[in-house]
Amino acid sequence: MSLPASAKIRNNGHYEIGGVDVADLARQYGTPLYVLDEVTLRNQCRAYVDSFHQAYPNSEIAFASKALCTLGVAKIASDEGLGFDVSSGGELFTVLKAGADPKKIYFHGNNKTLKEIEEGIKAKVGYFMVDNLAELQNIENLAAGLGQQVEIMIRINPGIEAHTHDFIQTGKIDSKFGVPLDMLDDFILQVKAMKQLKLVGFHSHIGSQILDITPFIEEVKLLLDLTLKHGTQVIGLGGGIGISYLPDQSAPQISDFAQKIGAILKGKTTAKLTLEPGRSIVGQAGVTLYTVGAVKKIPGIRTYAIVDGGMADNPRPILYEAQYEVFQATQALAQPAEVVTVAGRYCESGDMLVRDVKMPRLNVGDLLMVSCTGAYNYSMASNYNRVPRPAMVLVNQGGSKLLVKRESYEDLIRNDIF
Ligand code: LLP
């Protein structure tokens, strides 16, 4: 099931999310519209915190803010006790504004600017995740200038290949991320020579949308060995598990994932385990609503239903050939009648949201709902074709509130000087 936990079908065939009829949301806020289910978001936060706490009590969950970074989302994640993985000054700024505890912030990024490093040191973030020697030296210099001690974790490249799209696989040997294992001893010597820095742990991230727990087990064993060898106190396992975008995909249970990881560590170390899930926290909480603006039948070839959004609000299909489920949002009870391709409005022939899917007969004005759009949609959205980005609403218990307002034309030219 790819819909949010609170999704239901009403007697009139309309979907509701968070107790709100999606047709009402479309009328009130317009389309395209990102809708976020608060219940799913909080459930996922709790599932991670509780499962890992049970499986291995000394654990900390940090939300990977790159998946969806808004003030409201960060406030909810913080309220649920999560820390944050940030990978830029902008994400750091947002989560701090939302009230995040700096001690639970993990500052990532493989080329943090001097300004960003300084912002992180001044904010007293818990951990700098160091990717390379140039960065190590920059942190040392800036920390010395500010008279501060900084705790760092080294991001290693574990050389583990996980089964996912090539662009989101990060742990294989030929990767721009992390310190290769055979260069690690030398790297550690360099860290030890730095006066302001303390090495507290090792981190790795093997990739995203991984539906199999096995590579994570391999990864945690490797990190455990390093932890024992160097006597460090924090083990950073990177992102979380994948999610089911389609009915035939089966994602692992968070509790099972936690048990299997906890079992490797229990009794062998007391180091803190940290995990930075993004997709599996917010992915399924989100849906996007679109209105069909045209139905184009090319006899014997294909029927296109063209919607008012596309690659600028969801670039994942064109970037990774990502697949999504789409629903006729006000005719949930209607039988599938034809095979259609849901195409976007942008000036690019690859701008398709869902290809060749069976739908009830579609008409201009119909409301469509694409599920599982909570992660890496808004955060990777653009203004291609100078189209304002959609609004985002939070729904719960029959009510809705704006998390992000729709951009205006004025917003589009705000930074144009001449
Ligand atoms: N930690 C680190 C260091 C990461 O690089 C990432 C994701 C995460 C945690 C969160 O991983 P997750 O739990 O979300 O799998 N734009 C791509 C995904 C890129 C992920 C990059 N790193 C997509 O739309 O599929």
PDB file of C-alpha atoms in Angstrom, residues 152-338:
ATOM      1  CA  ILE A 152      33.848  14.792  14.127  1.00  0.00           C
ATOM      2  CA  MET A 153      32.856  11.524  12.534  1.00  0.00           C
ATOM      3  CA  ILE A 154      34.644  10.237   9.466  1.00  0.00           C
ATOM      4  CA  ARG A 155      32.448   9.243   6.571  1.00  0.00           C
ATOM      5  CA  ILE A 156      33.975   6.122   5.140  1.00  0.00           C
ATOM      6  CA  ASN A 157      33.341   4.566   1.776  1.00  0.00           C
ATOM      7  CA  PRO A 158      32.484   1.003   2.789  1.00  0.00           C
ATOM      8  CA  GLY A 159      32.732  -0.481  -0.720  1.00  0.00           C
ATOM      9  CA  ILE A 160      29.309  -2.094  -0.321  1.00  0.00           C
ATOM     10  CA  GLU A 161      27.079  -2.290  -3.375  1.00  0.00           C
ATOM     11  CA  ALA A 162      23.379  -2.140  -2.598  1.00  0.00           C
ATOM     12  CA  HIS A 163      20.679  -2.877  -5.126  1.00  0.00           C
ATOM     13  CA  THR A 164      19.160   0.467  -6.052  1.00  0.00           C
ATOM     14  CA  HIS A 165      19.328   2.999  -8.890  1.00  0.00           C
ATOM     15  CA  ASP A 166      22.916   3.862  -9.814  1.00  0.00           C
ATOM     16  CA  PHE A 167      22.439   7.571  -9.058  1.00  0.00           C
ATOM     17  CA  ILE A 168      21.350   6.905  -5.469  1.00  0.00           C
ATOM     18  CA  GLN A 169      23.887   4.204  -4.679  1.00  0.00           C
ATOM     19  CA  THR A 170      26.623   5.829  -2.652  1.00  0.00           C
ATOM     20  CA  GLY A 171      28.677   3.164  -0.922  1.00  0.00           C
ATOM     21  CA  LYS A 172      30.392   1.467  -3.855  1.00  0.00           C
ATOM     22  CA  ILE A 173      34.156   1.817  -4.276  1.00  0.00           C
ATOM     23  CA  ASP A 174      33.972   4.217  -7.205  1.00  0.00           C
ATOM     24  CA  SER A 175      32.066   6.946  -5.390  1.00  0.00           C
ATOM     25  CA  LYS A 176      32.620  10.627  -4.741  1.00  0.00           C
ATOM     26  CA  PHE A 177      31.569  10.128  -1.122  1.00  0.00           C
ATOM     27  CA  GLY A 178      33.639   9.145   1.863  1.00  0.00           C
ATOM     28  CA  VAL A 179      37.172   8.037   2.681  1.00  0.00           C
ATOM     29  CA  PRO A 180      38.151   4.744   1.010  1.00  0.00           C
ATOM     30  CA  LEU A 181      38.983   2.089   3.601  1.00  0.00           C
ATOM     31  CA  ASP A 182      42.565   1.663   2.454  1.00  0.00           C
ATOM     32  CA  MET A 183      43.208   5.366   3.078  1.00  0.00           C
ATOM     33  CA  LEU A 184      41.522   5.436   6.463  1.00  0.00           C
ATOM     34  CA  ASP A 185      44.530   4.851   8.739  1.00  0.00           C
ATOM     35  CA  ASP A 186      46.345   7.745   7.187  1.00  0.00           C
ATOM     36  CA  PHE A 187      43.231   9.921   7.498  1.00  0.00           C
ATOM     37  CA  ILE A 188      42.945   9.070  11.202  1.00  0.00           C
ATOM     38  CA  LEU A 189      46.581  10.073  11.749  1.00  0.00           C
ATOM     39  CA  GLN A 190      45.811  13.435  10.213  1.00  0.00           C
ATOM     40  CA  VAL A 191      42.770  13.875  12.481  1.00  0.00           C
ATOM     41  CA  LYS A 192      44.884  13.066  15.527  1.00  0.00           C
ATOM     42  CA  ALA A 193      47.294  15.824  14.568  1.00  0.00           C
ATOM     43  CA  MET A 194      44.497  18.399  14.678  1.00  0.00           C
ATOM     44  CA  LYS A 195      44.206  20.300  17.940  1.00  0.00           C
ATOM     45  CA  GLN A 196      40.562  21.359  17.777  1.00  0.00           C
ATOM     46  CA  LEU A 197      39.077  18.101  16.525  1.00  0.00           C
ATOM     47  CA  LYS A 198      38.047  14.950  18.324  1.00  0.00           C
ATOM     48  CA  LEU A 199      37.292  11.785  16.399  1.00  0.00           C
ATOM     49  CA  VAL A 200      34.184  10.256  17.961  1.00  0.00           C
ATOM     50  CA  GLY A 201      33.026   7.811  15.321  1.00  0.00           C
ATOM     51  CA  PHE A 202      32.633   6.467  11.827  1.00  0.00           C
ATOM     52  CA  HIS A 203      29.746   6.894   9.443  1.00  0.00           C
ATOM     53  CA  SER A 204      28.732   5.426   6.145  1.00  0.00           C
ATOM     54  CA  HIS A 205      25.740   5.588   3.839  1.00  0.00           C
ATOM     55  CA  ILE A 206      25.314   2.822   1.295  1.00  0.00           C
ATOM     56  CA  GLY A 207      22.491   4.341  -0.730  1.00  0.00           C
ATOM     57  CA  SER A 208      18.804   5.081  -0.765  1.00  0.00           C
ATOM     58  CA  GLN A 209      15.584   3.171  -1.585  1.00  0.00           C
ATOM     59  CA  ILE A 210      17.186  -0.132  -0.533  1.00  0.00           C
ATOM     60  CA  LEU A 211      14.552  -2.828  -0.028  1.00  0.00           C
ATOM     61  CA  ASP A 212      16.870  -5.521   1.320  1.00  0.00           C
ATOM     62  CA  ILE A 213      18.331  -5.485   4.842  1.00  0.00           C
ATOM     63  CA  THR A 214      21.411  -7.602   3.978  1.00  0.00           C
ATOM     64  CA  PRO A 215      23.720  -4.778   2.812  1.00  0.00           C
ATOM     65  CA  PHE A 216      22.914  -2.836   6.013  1.00  0.00           C
ATOM     66  CA  ILE A 217      24.018  -5.850   8.069  1.00  0.00           C
ATOM     67  CA  GLU A 218      27.292  -5.963   6.163  1.00  0.00           C
ATOM     68  CA  GLU A 219      27.677  -2.232   6.758  1.00  0.00           C
ATOM     69  CA  VAL A 220      27.010  -2.324  10.500  1.00  0.00           C
ATOM     70  CA  LYS A 221      29.500  -5.174  10.936  1.00  0.00           C
ATOM     71  CA  LEU A 222      32.154  -3.121   9.204  1.00  0.00           C
ATOM     72  CA  LEU A 223      31.380  -0.043  11.336  1.00  0.00           C
ATOM     73  CA  LEU A 224      31.426  -2.184  14.484  1.00  0.00           C
ATOM     74  CA  ASP A 225      34.911  -3.477  13.610  1.00  0.00           C
ATOM     75  CA  LEU A 226      36.169   0.077  13.123  1.00  0.00           C
ATOM     76  CA  THR A 227      34.540   1.205  16.372  1.00  0.00           C
ATOM     77  CA  LEU A 228      36.195  -1.582  18.347  1.00  0.00           C
ATOM     78  CA  LYS A 229      39.534  -1.087  16.641  1.00  0.00           C
ATOM     79  CA  HIS A 230      39.692   2.659  17.300  1.00  0.00           C
ATOM     80  CA  GLY A 231      37.707   2.820  20.552  1.00  0.00           C
ATOM     81  CA  THR A 232      35.188   5.346  19.183  1.00  0.00           C
ATOM     82  CA  GLN A 233      31.772   6.168  20.632  1.00  0.00           C
ATOM     83  CA  VAL A 234      29.338   6.718  17.750  1.00  0.00           C
ATOM     84  CA  ILE A 235      28.294   4.462  14.880  1.00  0.00           C
ATOM     85  CA  GLY A 236      26.580   6.259  11.995  1.00  0.00           C
ATOM     86  CA  LEU A 237      24.646   3.908   9.767  1.00  0.00           C
ATOM     87  CA  GLY A 238      23.350   6.494   7.264  1.00  0.00           C
ATOM     88  CA  GLY A 239      19.892   6.510   5.702  1.00  0.00           C
ATOM     89  CA  GLY A 240      16.921   4.272   6.369  1.00  0.00           C
ATOM     90  CA  ILE A 241      15.212   1.533   4.427  1.00  0.00           C
ATOM     91  CA  GLY A 242      13.295   1.915   1.182  1.00  0.00           C
ATOM     92  CA  ILE A 243       9.524   2.209   0.835  1.00  0.00           C
ATOM     93  CA  SER A 244       6.828   0.572  -1.310  1.00  0.00           C
ATOM     94  CA  TYR A 245       6.000   2.959  -4.135  1.00  0.00           C
ATOM     95  CA  LEU A 246       4.040   0.272  -5.990  1.00  0.00           C
ATOM     96  CA  PRO A 247       1.648  -2.444  -4.815  1.00  0.00           C
ATOM     97  CA  ASP A 248       4.063  -5.217  -5.814  1.00  0.00           C
ATOM     98  CA  GLN A 249       7.041  -3.790  -3.916  1.00  0.00           C
ATOM     99  CA  SER A 250       7.555  -4.975  -0.375  1.00  0.00           C
ATOM    100  CA  ALA A 251       9.573  -2.813   1.956  1.00  0.00           C
ATOM    101  CA  PRO A 252      11.116  -4.262   5.119  1.00  0.00           C
ATOM    102  CA  GLN A 253       9.434  -3.524   8.464  1.00  0.00           C
ATOM    103  CA  ILE A 254      11.252  -0.892  10.527  1.00  0.00           C
ATOM    104  CA  SER A 255      11.030  -3.146  13.612  1.00  0.00           C
ATOM    105  CA  ASP A 256      12.652  -6.041  11.757  1.00  0.00           C
ATOM    106  CA  PHE A 257      15.381  -3.753  10.438  1.00  0.00           C
ATOM    107  CA  ALA A 258      16.045  -2.462  13.973  1.00  0.00           C
ATOM    108  CA  GLN A 259      16.130  -5.970  15.484  1.00  0.00           C
ATOM    109  CA  LYS A 260      18.620  -7.219  12.906  1.00  0.00           C
ATOM    110  CA  ILE A 261      20.927  -4.225  13.369  1.00  0.00           C
ATOM    111  CA  GLY A 262      20.592  -4.273  17.171  1.00  0.00           C
ATOM    112  CA  ALA A 263      21.462  -7.993  17.246  1.00  0.00           C
ATOM    113  CA  ILE A 264      24.835  -7.311  15.625  1.00  0.00           C
ATOM    114  CA  LEU A 265      25.781  -4.604  18.121  1.00  0.00           C
ATOM    115  CA  LYS A 266      24.278  -5.861  21.379  1.00  0.00           C
ATOM    116  CA  GLY A 267      26.844  -7.125  23.852  1.00  0.00           C
ATOM    117  CA  LYS A 268      29.751  -6.118  21.623  1.00  0.00           C
ATOM    118  CA  THR A 269      29.794  -2.356  22.064  1.00  0.00           C
ATOM    119  CA  THR A 270      28.131   0.410  24.041  1.00  0.00           C
ATOM    120  CA  ALA A 271      28.710   3.014  21.331  1.00  0.00           C
ATOM    121  CA  LYS A 272      25.754   5.162  20.296  1.00  0.00           C
ATOM    122  CA  LEU A 273      24.058   4.024  17.093  1.00  0.00           C
ATOM    123  CA  THR A 274      22.690   6.781  14.889  1.00  0.00           C
ATOM    124  CA  LEU A 275      20.504   6.385  11.845  1.00  0.00           C
ATOM    125  CA  GLU A 276      19.363   9.113   9.435  1.00  0.00           C
ATOM    126  CA  PRO A 277      16.210   7.985   7.668  1.00  0.00           C
ATOM    127  CA  GLY A 278      14.581  10.420   5.253  1.00  0.00           C
ATOM    128  CA  ARG A 279      12.460   8.663   2.623  1.00  0.00           C
ATOM    129  CA  SER A 280      10.912   6.143   5.025  1.00  0.00           C
ATOM    130  CA  ILE A 281       9.900   8.960   7.429  1.00  0.00           C
ATOM    131  CA  VAL A 282       8.108  11.240   4.965  1.00  0.00           C
ATOM    132  CA  GLY A 283       7.714   9.356   1.664  1.00  0.00           C
ATOM    133  CA  GLN A 284       4.418   7.645   2.271  1.00  0.00           C
ATOM    134  CA  ALA A 285       3.006  10.586   4.229  1.00  0.00           C
ATOM    135  CA  GLY A 286       2.800  12.620   1.033  1.00  0.00           C
ATOM    136  CA  VAL A 287       0.532  12.631  -2.010  1.00  0.00           C
ATOM    137  CA  THR A 288       0.339  15.166  -4.816  1.00  0.00           C
ATOM    138  CA  LEU A 289      -2.970  16.299  -6.297  1.00  0.00           C
ATOM    139  CA  TYR A 290      -3.175  17.309  -9.945  1.00  0.00           C
ATOM    140  CA  THR A 291      -5.979  18.400 -12.258  1.00  0.00           C
ATOM    141  CA  VAL A 292      -6.279  16.918 -15.735  1.00  0.00           C
ATOM    142  CA  GLY A 293      -6.162  19.751 -18.267  1.00  0.00           C
ATOM    143  CA  ALA A 294      -6.319  17.732 -21.488  1.00  0.00           C
ATOM    144  CA  VAL A 295      -6.813  14.156 -22.631  1.00  0.00           C
ATOM    145  CA  LYS A 296      -5.029  13.417 -25.877  1.00  0.00           C
ATOM    146  CA  LYS A 297      -5.818  10.148 -27.666  1.00  0.00           C
ATOM    147  CA  ILE A 298      -3.409   9.143 -30.398  1.00  0.00           C
ATOM    148  CA  PRO A 299      -5.316   6.279 -32.068  1.00  0.00           C
ATOM    149  CA  GLY A 300      -3.511   2.956 -31.857  1.00  0.00           C
ATOM    150  CA  ILE A 301      -0.577   4.564 -30.022  1.00  0.00           C
ATOM    151  CA  ARG A 302      -1.356   6.006 -26.602  1.00  0.00           C
ATOM    152  CA  THR A 303      -3.716   8.127 -24.529  1.00  0.00           C
ATOM    153  CA  TYR A 304      -2.136  10.968 -22.602  1.00  0.00           C
ATOM    154  CA  ALA A 305      -3.805  12.578 -19.615  1.00  0.00           C
ATOM    155  CA  ILE A 306      -1.968  15.870 -19.206  1.00  0.00           C
ATOM    156  CA  VAL A 307      -1.894  17.378 -15.738  1.00  0.00           C
ATOM    157  CA  ASP A 308      -1.064  20.791 -14.309  1.00  0.00           C
ATOM    158  CA  GLY A 309       2.242  19.678 -12.737  1.00  0.00           C
ATOM    159  CA  GLY A 310       5.036  17.256 -13.585  1.00  0.00           C
ATOM    160  CA  MET A 311       8.819  17.185 -13.603  1.00  0.00           C
ATOM    161  CA  ALA A 312       9.270  20.478 -11.756  1.00  0.00           C
ATOM    162  CA  ASP A 313       7.277  19.333  -8.701  1.00  0.00           C
ATOM    163  CA  ASN A 314       8.361  15.677  -9.053  1.00  0.00           C
ATOM    164  CA  PRO A 315      11.652  15.249 -10.937  1.00  0.00           C
ATOM    165  CA  ARG A 316      12.121  11.626  -9.804  1.00  0.00           C
ATOM    166  CA  PRO A 317      10.574   9.893 -12.858  1.00  0.00           C
ATOM    167  CA  ILE A 318      12.749  11.817 -15.313  1.00  0.00           C
ATOM    168  CA  LEU A 319      15.866  11.535 -13.126  1.00  0.00           C
ATOM    169  CA  TYR A 320      15.689   7.926 -11.947  1.00  0.00           C
ATOM    170  CA  GLU A 321      12.872   6.407 -14.021  1.00  0.00           C
ATOM    171  CA  ALA A 322      11.035   6.281 -10.699  1.00  0.00           C
ATOM    172  CA  GLN A 323       7.596   4.689 -10.796  1.00  0.00           C
ATOM    173  CA  TYR A 324       4.519   5.883  -8.937  1.00  0.00           C
ATOM    174  CA  GLU A 325       0.931   4.836  -8.338  1.00  0.00           C
ATOM    175  CA  VAL A 326      -1.764   7.213  -9.537  1.00  0.00           C
ATOM    176  CA  PHE A 327      -5.425   7.317  -8.486  1.00  0.00           C
ATOM    177  CA  GLN A 328      -8.522   9.015  -9.873  1.00  0.00           C
ATOM    178  CA  ALA A 329      -9.095  10.872  -6.607  1.00  0.00           C
ATOM    179  CA  THR A 330     -12.881  11.243  -6.804  1.00  0.00           C
ATOM    180  CA  GLN A 331     -13.770   7.930  -8.498  1.00  0.00           C
ATOM    181  CA  ALA A 332     -12.056   5.378  -6.297  1.00  0.00           C
ATOM    182  CA  LEU A 333     -14.875   2.904  -6.886  1.00  0.00           C
ATOM    183  CA  ALA A 334     -14.883   3.135 -10.707  1.00  0.00           C
ATOM    184  CA  GLN A 335     -13.560   0.221 -12.764  1.00  0.00           C
ATOM    185  CA  PRO A 336     -10.367   0.706 -14.778  1.00  0.00           C
ATOM    186  CA  ALA A 337     -11.419   1.429 -18.365  1.00  0.00           C
ATOM    187  CA  GLU A 338      -8.346   2.428 -20.346  1.00  0.00           C
TER     188      GLU A 338
END
